[in-house]
Short mmCIF file of C-alpha atoms in Angstrom, two decimals:
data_model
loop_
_atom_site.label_atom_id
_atom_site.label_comp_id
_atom_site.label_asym_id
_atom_site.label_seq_id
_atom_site.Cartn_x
_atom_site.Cartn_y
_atom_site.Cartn_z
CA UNK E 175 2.53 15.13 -21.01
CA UNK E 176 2.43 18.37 -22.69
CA UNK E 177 -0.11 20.98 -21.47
CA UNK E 178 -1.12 22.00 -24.88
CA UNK E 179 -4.95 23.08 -24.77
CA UNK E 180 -5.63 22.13 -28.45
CA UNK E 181 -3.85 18.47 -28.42
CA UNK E 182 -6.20 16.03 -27.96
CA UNK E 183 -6.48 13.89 -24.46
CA UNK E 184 -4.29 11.21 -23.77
CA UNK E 185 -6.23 8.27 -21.85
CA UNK E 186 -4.44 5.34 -20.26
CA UNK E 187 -5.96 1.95 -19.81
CA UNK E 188 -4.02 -0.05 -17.15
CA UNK E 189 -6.19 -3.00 -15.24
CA UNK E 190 -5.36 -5.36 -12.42
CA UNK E 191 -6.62 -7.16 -9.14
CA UNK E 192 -4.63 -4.45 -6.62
CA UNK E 193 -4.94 -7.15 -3.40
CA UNK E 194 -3.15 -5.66 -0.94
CA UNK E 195 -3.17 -2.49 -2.84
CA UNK E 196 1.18 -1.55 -2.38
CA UNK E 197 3.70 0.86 -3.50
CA UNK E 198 4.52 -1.44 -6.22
CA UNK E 199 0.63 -1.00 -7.82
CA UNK E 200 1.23 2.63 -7.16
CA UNK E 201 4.12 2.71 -9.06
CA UNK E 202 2.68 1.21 -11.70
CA UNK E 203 -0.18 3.37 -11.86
CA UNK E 204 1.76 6.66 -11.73
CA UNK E 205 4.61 4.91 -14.74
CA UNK E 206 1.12 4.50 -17.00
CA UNK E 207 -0.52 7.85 -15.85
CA UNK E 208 2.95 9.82 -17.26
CA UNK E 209 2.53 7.93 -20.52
CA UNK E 210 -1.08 10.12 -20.97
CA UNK E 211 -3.28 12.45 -19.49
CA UNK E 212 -6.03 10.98 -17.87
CA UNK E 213 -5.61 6.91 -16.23
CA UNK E 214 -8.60 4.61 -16.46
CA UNK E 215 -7.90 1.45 -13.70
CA UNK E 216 -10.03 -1.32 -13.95
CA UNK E 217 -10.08 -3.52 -11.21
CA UNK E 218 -11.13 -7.54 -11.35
CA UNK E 219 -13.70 -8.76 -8.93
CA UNK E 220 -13.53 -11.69 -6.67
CA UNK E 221 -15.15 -14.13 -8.48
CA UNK E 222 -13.06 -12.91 -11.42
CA UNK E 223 -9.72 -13.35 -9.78
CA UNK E 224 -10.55 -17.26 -8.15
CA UNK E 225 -11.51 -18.17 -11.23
CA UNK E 226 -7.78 -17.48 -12.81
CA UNK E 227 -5.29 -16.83 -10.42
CA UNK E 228 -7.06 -17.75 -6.71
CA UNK E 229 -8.34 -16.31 -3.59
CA UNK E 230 -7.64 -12.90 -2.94
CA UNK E 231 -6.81 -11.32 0.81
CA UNK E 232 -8.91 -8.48 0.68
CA UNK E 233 -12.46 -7.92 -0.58
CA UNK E 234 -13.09 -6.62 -4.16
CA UNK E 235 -14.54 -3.23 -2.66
CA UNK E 236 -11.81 -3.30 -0.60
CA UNK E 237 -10.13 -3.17 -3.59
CA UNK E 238 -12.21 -0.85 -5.33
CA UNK E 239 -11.87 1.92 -2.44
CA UNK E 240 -7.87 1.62 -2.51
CA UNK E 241 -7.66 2.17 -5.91
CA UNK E 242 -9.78 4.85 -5.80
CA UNK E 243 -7.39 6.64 -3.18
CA UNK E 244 -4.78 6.27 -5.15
CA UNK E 245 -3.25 10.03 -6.55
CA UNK E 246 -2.96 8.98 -9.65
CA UNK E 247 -6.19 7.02 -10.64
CA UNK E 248 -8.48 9.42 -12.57
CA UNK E 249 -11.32 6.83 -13.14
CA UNK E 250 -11.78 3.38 -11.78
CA UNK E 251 -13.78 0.59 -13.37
CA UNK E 252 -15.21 -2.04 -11.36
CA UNK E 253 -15.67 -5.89 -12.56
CA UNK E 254 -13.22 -5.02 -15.17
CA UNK E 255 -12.94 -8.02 -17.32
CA UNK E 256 -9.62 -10.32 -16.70
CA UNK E 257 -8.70 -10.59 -20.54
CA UNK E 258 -8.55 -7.05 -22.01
CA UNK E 259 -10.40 -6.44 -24.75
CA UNK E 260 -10.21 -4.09 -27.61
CA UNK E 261 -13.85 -3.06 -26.69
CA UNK E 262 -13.43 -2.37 -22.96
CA UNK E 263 -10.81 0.35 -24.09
CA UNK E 264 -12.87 1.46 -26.30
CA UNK E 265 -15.84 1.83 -24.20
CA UNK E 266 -13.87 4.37 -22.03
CA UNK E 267 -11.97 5.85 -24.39
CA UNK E 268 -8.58 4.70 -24.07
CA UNK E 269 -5.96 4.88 -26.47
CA UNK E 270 -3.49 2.59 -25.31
CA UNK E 271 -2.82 -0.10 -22.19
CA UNK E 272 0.24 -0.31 -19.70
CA UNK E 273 0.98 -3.43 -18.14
CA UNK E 274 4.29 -4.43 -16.00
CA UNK E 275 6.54 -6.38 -17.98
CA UNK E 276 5.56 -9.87 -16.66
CA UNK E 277 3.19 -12.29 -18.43
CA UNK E 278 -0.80 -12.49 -16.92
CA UNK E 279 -2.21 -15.40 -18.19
CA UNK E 280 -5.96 -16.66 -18.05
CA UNK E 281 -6.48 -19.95 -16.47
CA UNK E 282 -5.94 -21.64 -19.78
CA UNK E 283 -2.39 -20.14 -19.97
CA UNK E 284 -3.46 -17.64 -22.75
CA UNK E 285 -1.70 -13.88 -22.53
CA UNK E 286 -4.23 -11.41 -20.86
CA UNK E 287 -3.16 -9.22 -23.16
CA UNK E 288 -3.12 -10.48 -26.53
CA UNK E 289 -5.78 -8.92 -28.39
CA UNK E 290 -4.30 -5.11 -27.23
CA UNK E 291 -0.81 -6.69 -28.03
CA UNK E 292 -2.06 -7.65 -31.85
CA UNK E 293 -4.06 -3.98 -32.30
CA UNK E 294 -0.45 -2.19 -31.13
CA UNK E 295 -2.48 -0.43 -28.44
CA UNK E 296 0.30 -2.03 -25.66
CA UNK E 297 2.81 -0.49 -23.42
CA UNK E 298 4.83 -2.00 -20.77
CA UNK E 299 6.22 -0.23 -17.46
CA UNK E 300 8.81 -1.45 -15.19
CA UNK E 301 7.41 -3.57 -12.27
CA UNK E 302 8.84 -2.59 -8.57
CA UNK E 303 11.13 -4.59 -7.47
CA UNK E 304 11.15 -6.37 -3.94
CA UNK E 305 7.47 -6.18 -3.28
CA UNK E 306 4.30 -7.78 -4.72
CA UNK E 307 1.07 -9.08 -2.71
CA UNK E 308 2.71 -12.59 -3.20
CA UNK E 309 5.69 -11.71 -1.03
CA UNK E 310 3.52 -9.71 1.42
CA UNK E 311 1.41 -12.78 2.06
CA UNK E 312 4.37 -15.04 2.85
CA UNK E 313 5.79 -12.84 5.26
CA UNK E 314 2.50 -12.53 6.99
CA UNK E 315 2.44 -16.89 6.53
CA UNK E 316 5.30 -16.73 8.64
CA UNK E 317 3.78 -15.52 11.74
CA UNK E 318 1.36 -17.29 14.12
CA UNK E 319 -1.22 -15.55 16.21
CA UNK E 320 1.26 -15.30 19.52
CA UNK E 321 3.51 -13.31 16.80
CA UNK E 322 1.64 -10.35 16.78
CA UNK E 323 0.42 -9.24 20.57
CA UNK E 324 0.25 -5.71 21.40
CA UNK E 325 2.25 -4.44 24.11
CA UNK E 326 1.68 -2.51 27.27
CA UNK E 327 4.06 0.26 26.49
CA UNK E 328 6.83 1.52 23.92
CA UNK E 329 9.63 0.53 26.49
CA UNK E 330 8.44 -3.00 27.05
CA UNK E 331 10.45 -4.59 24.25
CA UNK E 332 13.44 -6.78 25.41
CA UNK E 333 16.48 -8.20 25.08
CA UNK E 334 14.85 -11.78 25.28
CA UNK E 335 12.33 -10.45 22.70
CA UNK E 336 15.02 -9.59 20.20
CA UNK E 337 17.30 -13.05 21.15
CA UNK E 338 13.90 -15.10 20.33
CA UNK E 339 13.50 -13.14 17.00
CA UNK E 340 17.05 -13.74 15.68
CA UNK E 341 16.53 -17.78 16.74
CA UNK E 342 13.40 -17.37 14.50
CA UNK E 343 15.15 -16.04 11.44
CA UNK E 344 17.78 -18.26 12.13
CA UNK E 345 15.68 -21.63 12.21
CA UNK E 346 13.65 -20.30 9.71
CA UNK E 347 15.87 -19.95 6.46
CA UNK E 348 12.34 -18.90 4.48
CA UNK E 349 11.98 -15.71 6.48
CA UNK E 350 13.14 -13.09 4.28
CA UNK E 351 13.82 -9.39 5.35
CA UNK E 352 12.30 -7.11 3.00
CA UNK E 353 15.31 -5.68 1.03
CA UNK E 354 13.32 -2.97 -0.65
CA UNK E 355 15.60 -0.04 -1.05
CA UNK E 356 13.41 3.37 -2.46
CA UNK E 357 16.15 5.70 -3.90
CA UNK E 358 15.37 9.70 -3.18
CA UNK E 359 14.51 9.87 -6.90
CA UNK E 360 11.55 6.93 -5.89
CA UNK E 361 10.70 9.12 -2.90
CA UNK E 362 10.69 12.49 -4.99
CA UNK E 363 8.11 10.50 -8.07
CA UNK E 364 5.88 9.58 -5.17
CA UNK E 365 5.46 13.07 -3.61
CA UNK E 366 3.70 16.24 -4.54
CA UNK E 367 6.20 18.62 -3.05
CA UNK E 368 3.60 21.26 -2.57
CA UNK E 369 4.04 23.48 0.40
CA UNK E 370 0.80 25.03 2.43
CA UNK E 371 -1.00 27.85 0.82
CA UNK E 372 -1.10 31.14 3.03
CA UNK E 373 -3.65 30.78 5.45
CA UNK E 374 -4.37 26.78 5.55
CA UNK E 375 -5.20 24.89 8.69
CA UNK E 376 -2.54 22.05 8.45
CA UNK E 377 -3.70 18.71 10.24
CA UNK E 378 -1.02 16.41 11.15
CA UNK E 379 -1.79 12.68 12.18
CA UNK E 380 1.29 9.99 13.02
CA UNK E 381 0.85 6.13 12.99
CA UNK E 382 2.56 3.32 11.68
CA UNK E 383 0.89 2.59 8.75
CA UNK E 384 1.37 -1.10 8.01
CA UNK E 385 -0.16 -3.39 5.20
CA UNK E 386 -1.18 0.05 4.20
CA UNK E 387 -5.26 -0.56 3.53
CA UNK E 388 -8.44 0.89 3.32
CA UNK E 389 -8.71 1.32 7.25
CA UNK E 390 -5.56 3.97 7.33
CA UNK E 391 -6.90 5.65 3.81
CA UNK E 392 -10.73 6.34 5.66
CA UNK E 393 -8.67 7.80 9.02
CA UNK E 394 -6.33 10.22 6.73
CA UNK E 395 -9.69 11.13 4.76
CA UNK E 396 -11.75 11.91 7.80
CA UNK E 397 -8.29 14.00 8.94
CA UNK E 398 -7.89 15.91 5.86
CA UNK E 399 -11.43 17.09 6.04
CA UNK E 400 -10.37 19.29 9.10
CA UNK E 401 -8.56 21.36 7.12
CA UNK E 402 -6.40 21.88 3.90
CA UNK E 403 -2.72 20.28 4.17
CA UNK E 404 -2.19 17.06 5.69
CA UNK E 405 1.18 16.08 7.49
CA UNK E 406 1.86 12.40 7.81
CA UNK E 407 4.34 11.29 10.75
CA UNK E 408 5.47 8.03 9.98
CA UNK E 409 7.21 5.82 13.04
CA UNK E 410 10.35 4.23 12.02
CA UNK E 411 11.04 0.34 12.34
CA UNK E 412 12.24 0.44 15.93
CA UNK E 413 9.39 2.33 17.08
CA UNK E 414 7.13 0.30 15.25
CA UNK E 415 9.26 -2.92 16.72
CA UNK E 416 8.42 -1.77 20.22
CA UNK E 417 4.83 -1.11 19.90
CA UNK E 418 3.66 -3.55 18.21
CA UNK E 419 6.40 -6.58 18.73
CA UNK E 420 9.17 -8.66 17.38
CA UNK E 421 7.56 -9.26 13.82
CA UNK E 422 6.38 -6.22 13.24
CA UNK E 423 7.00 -3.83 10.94
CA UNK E 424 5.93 -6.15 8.01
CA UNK E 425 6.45 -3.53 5.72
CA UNK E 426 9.95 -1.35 6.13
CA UNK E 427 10.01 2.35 7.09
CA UNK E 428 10.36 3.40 3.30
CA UNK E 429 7.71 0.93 1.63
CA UNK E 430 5.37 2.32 4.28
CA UNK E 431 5.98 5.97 3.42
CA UNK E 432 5.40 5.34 -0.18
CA UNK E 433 2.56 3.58 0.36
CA UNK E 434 1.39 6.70 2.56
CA UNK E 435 2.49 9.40 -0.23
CA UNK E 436 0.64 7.68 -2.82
CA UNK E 437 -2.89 8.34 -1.23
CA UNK E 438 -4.35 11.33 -2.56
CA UNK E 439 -5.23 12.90 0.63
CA UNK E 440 -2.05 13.52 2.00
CA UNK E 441 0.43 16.41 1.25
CA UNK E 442 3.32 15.71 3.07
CA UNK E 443 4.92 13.31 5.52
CA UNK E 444 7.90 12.89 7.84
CA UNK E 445 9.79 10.23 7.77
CA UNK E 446 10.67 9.04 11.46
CA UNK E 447 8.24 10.89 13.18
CA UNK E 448 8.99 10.83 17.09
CA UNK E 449 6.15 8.60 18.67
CA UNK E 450 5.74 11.60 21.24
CA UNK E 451 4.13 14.68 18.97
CA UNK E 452 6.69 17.51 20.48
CA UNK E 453 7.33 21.40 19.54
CA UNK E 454 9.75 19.87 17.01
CA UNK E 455 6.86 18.70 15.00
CA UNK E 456 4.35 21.07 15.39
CA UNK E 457 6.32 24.05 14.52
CA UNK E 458 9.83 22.99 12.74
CA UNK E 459 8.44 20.95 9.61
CA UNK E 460 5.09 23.72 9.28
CA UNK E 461 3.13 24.73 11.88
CA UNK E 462 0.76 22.77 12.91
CA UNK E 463 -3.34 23.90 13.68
CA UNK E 464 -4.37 20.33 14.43
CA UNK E 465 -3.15 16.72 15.61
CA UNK E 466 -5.75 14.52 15.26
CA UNK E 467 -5.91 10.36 16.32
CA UNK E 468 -7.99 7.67 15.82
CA UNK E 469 -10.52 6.96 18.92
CA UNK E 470 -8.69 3.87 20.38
CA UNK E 471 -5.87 4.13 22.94
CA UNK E 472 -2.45 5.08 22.62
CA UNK E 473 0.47 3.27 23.93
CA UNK E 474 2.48 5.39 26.98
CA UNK E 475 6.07 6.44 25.30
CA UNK E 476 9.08 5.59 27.35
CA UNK E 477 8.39 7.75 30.00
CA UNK E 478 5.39 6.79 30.53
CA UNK E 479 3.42 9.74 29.30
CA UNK E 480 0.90 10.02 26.98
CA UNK E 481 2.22 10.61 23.71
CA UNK E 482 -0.48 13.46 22.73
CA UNK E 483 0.09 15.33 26.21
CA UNK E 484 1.14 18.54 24.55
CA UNK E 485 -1.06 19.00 21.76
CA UNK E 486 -4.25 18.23 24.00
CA UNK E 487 -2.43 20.82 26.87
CA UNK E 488 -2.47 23.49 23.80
CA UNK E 489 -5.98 22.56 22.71
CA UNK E 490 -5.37 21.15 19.42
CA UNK E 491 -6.24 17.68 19.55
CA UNK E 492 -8.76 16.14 17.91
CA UNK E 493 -10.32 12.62 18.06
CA UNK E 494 -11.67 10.90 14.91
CA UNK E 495 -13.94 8.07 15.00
CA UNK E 496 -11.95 4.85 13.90
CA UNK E 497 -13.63 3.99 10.45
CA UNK E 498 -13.88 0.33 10.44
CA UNK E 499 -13.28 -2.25 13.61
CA UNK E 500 -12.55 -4.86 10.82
CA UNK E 501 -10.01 -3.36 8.89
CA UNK E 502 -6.98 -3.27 10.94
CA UNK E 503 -3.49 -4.38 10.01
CA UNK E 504 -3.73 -7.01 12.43
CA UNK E 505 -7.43 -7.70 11.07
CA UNK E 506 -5.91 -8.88 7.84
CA UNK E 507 -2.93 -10.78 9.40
CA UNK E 508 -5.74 -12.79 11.22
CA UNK E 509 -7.33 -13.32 7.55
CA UNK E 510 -3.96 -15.04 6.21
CA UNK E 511 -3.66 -16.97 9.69
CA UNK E 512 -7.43 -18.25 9.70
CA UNK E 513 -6.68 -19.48 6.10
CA UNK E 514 -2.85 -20.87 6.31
CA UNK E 515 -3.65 -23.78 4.07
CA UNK E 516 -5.28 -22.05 1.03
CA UNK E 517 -2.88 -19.24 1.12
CA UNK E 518 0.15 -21.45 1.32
CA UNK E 519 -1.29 -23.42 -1.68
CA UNK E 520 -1.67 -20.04 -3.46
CA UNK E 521 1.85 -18.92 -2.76
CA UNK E 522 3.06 -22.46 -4.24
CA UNK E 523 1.51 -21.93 -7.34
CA UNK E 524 2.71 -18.32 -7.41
CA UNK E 525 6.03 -19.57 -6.77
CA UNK E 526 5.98 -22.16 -9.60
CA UNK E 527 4.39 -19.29 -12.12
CA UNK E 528 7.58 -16.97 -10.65
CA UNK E 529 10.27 -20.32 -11.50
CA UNK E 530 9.14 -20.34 -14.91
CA UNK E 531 8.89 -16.57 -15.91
CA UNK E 532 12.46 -16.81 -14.80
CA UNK E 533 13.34 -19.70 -16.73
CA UNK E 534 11.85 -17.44 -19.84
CA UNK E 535 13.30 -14.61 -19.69
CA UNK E 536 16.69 -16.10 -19.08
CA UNK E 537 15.76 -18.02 -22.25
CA UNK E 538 15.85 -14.96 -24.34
#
């Protein structure tokens, strides 16, 4: 929007549940914050949400704290009401609302949107393809406990590993590999491109940053607050593969990094980051004052060393406490598990909701 001093602020009403807060929210968010100036974000609470659409995975503050990291959310309302209202955009403000272009309905069928929609204060923004908290969900359904077991070092995947995976897929014709393919241009919208100031301490962390949630967003907020720039190293899939197992990465290298740019505290990442931290990245990308990690043990790397050998040798590493034992990629994996049967009776009705929104639009 135009910088103008004297024109009068812009402010964007966009309002959703955010479970599993994704790139594909993000997205959203920044499409509706270029449409103003400033972006209100109300988010729906629990009892809200199972009341029209059904149980959601994470918490509503939860919720509320993802949102909140998010780069481009100015403001966030809590308990925002599921059927916008002329008066809740008023109440803040807002000129207009942006909603994807799919239909929200109430339990009752009726458009969550339909009061804005008759005033002419609606806007639509194009939804992300190849990823919703839907889709997430099933590919977490897939998986059974003995799916996700850590292992005791990067080298330890196999050949038997990978053989038992590919039967898996095979036997499983529902297993679907996420085909989400971010474009530089997607890439370029999601980052800040700005460069460290003379004289900032630049803190570099590395991870694999799965189900991206409010666990990774505390860690790269307790990291930032050691200094000014914060460098993201994000493991590719076949790292991520051999840590954590044959599942795993549920999310691909690139939804991951976007899901990792969009948090407000971080500057910069690198995409592929060696699971070793080596002179390469501590002085080729910017150079580095600090590598900090979470509290709980790392993995060896291939050959057996410890992965932060050199930056504790040149007395730069720096522990954080872990924010939340609860929290944890495979924390919410366990969630889905422990509640198969009401999440697989969720995705059926999501699925029926998705078959007829198809059968519309191909109507028109």
């Amino acid at each position: 929007m135009s910088q103008n001093p004297n024109r009068k602020q812009v402010r964007v009403w966009v309002d959703g549940c955010f479970d599993m807060m994704h790139h594909g929210h993000a997205n959203a968010l920044r499409q509706a914050k270029a449409m103003g100036d400033f972006l209100v974000v109300g988010v729906h609470s629990d009892e809200e949400i199972e009341k029209h659409k059904g149980p959601t995975v994470m918490k509503e503050e939860e919720r509320y704290t993802a949102v909140e990291a998010c780069k481009w959310a100015d403001l966030v309302v809590k308990d925002a009401p599921y059927f916008t209202s002329l008066e809740v955009m008023e109440k803040y403000n807002c000129d207009f609302c942006v909603h994807g272009d799919d239909i929200t309905t109430l339990s009752d069928g009726t458009d969550c949107y339909q009061a804005v929609k008759d005033a002419g204060k609606y806007r639509e923004c194009k939804r992300t393809q190849g990823i919703s908290t839907t889709e997430l969900v099933g590919r977490m359904l897939l998986m059974t406990r003995d799916h996700h077991k850590r292992r005791s070092s990067i080298a330890s995947i196999n050949n038997e590993d990978l053989t038992s995976f590919s039967s898996n897929i095979k036997h499983n014709p529902e297993i679907k590999i996420s085909h989400c393919l971010p474009t530089s241009k997607k890439i370029v919208q999601f980052s800040e491109g700005r460069e460290p100031e003379p004289g900032d301490k630049v803190v570099y962390v590395d991870g694999t940053f799965d189900l991206f949630h409010v666990g990774h967003i505390e860690f790269l907020k307790r990291a930032k607050s050691l200094g000014n720039y914060l460098l993201v190293g994000i493991h590719d899939d076949q790292t991520v593969n051999a840590i954590k197992g044959v599942n795993f990465p549920l999310m691909n290298l690139h939804e991951r990094v976007l899901s990792v740019l969009a948090c407000r505290y971080v500057d910069e990442v690198i995409l592929g980051a060696p699971y070793s931290v080596d002179e390469n990245v501590l002085s080729k990308v910017y150079k580095v004052d600090i590598v900090a990690h979470g509290n709980t043990p790392s993995l060896p790397d291939v050959n057996g060393k410890d992965p932060y050998e050199l930056p504790k040798a040149l007395g730069i590493y720096v522990e954080i406490e872990n924010p939340s034992a609860e929290i944890t990629t495979d924390g919410i994996i366990n969630r889905i598990i422990e509640h198969r049967k009401m999440y697989e009776e969720r995705q059926a009705r999501k699925n029926e909701k998705a078959k007829l929104e198809e059968e519309r639009l191909n109507q028109k």
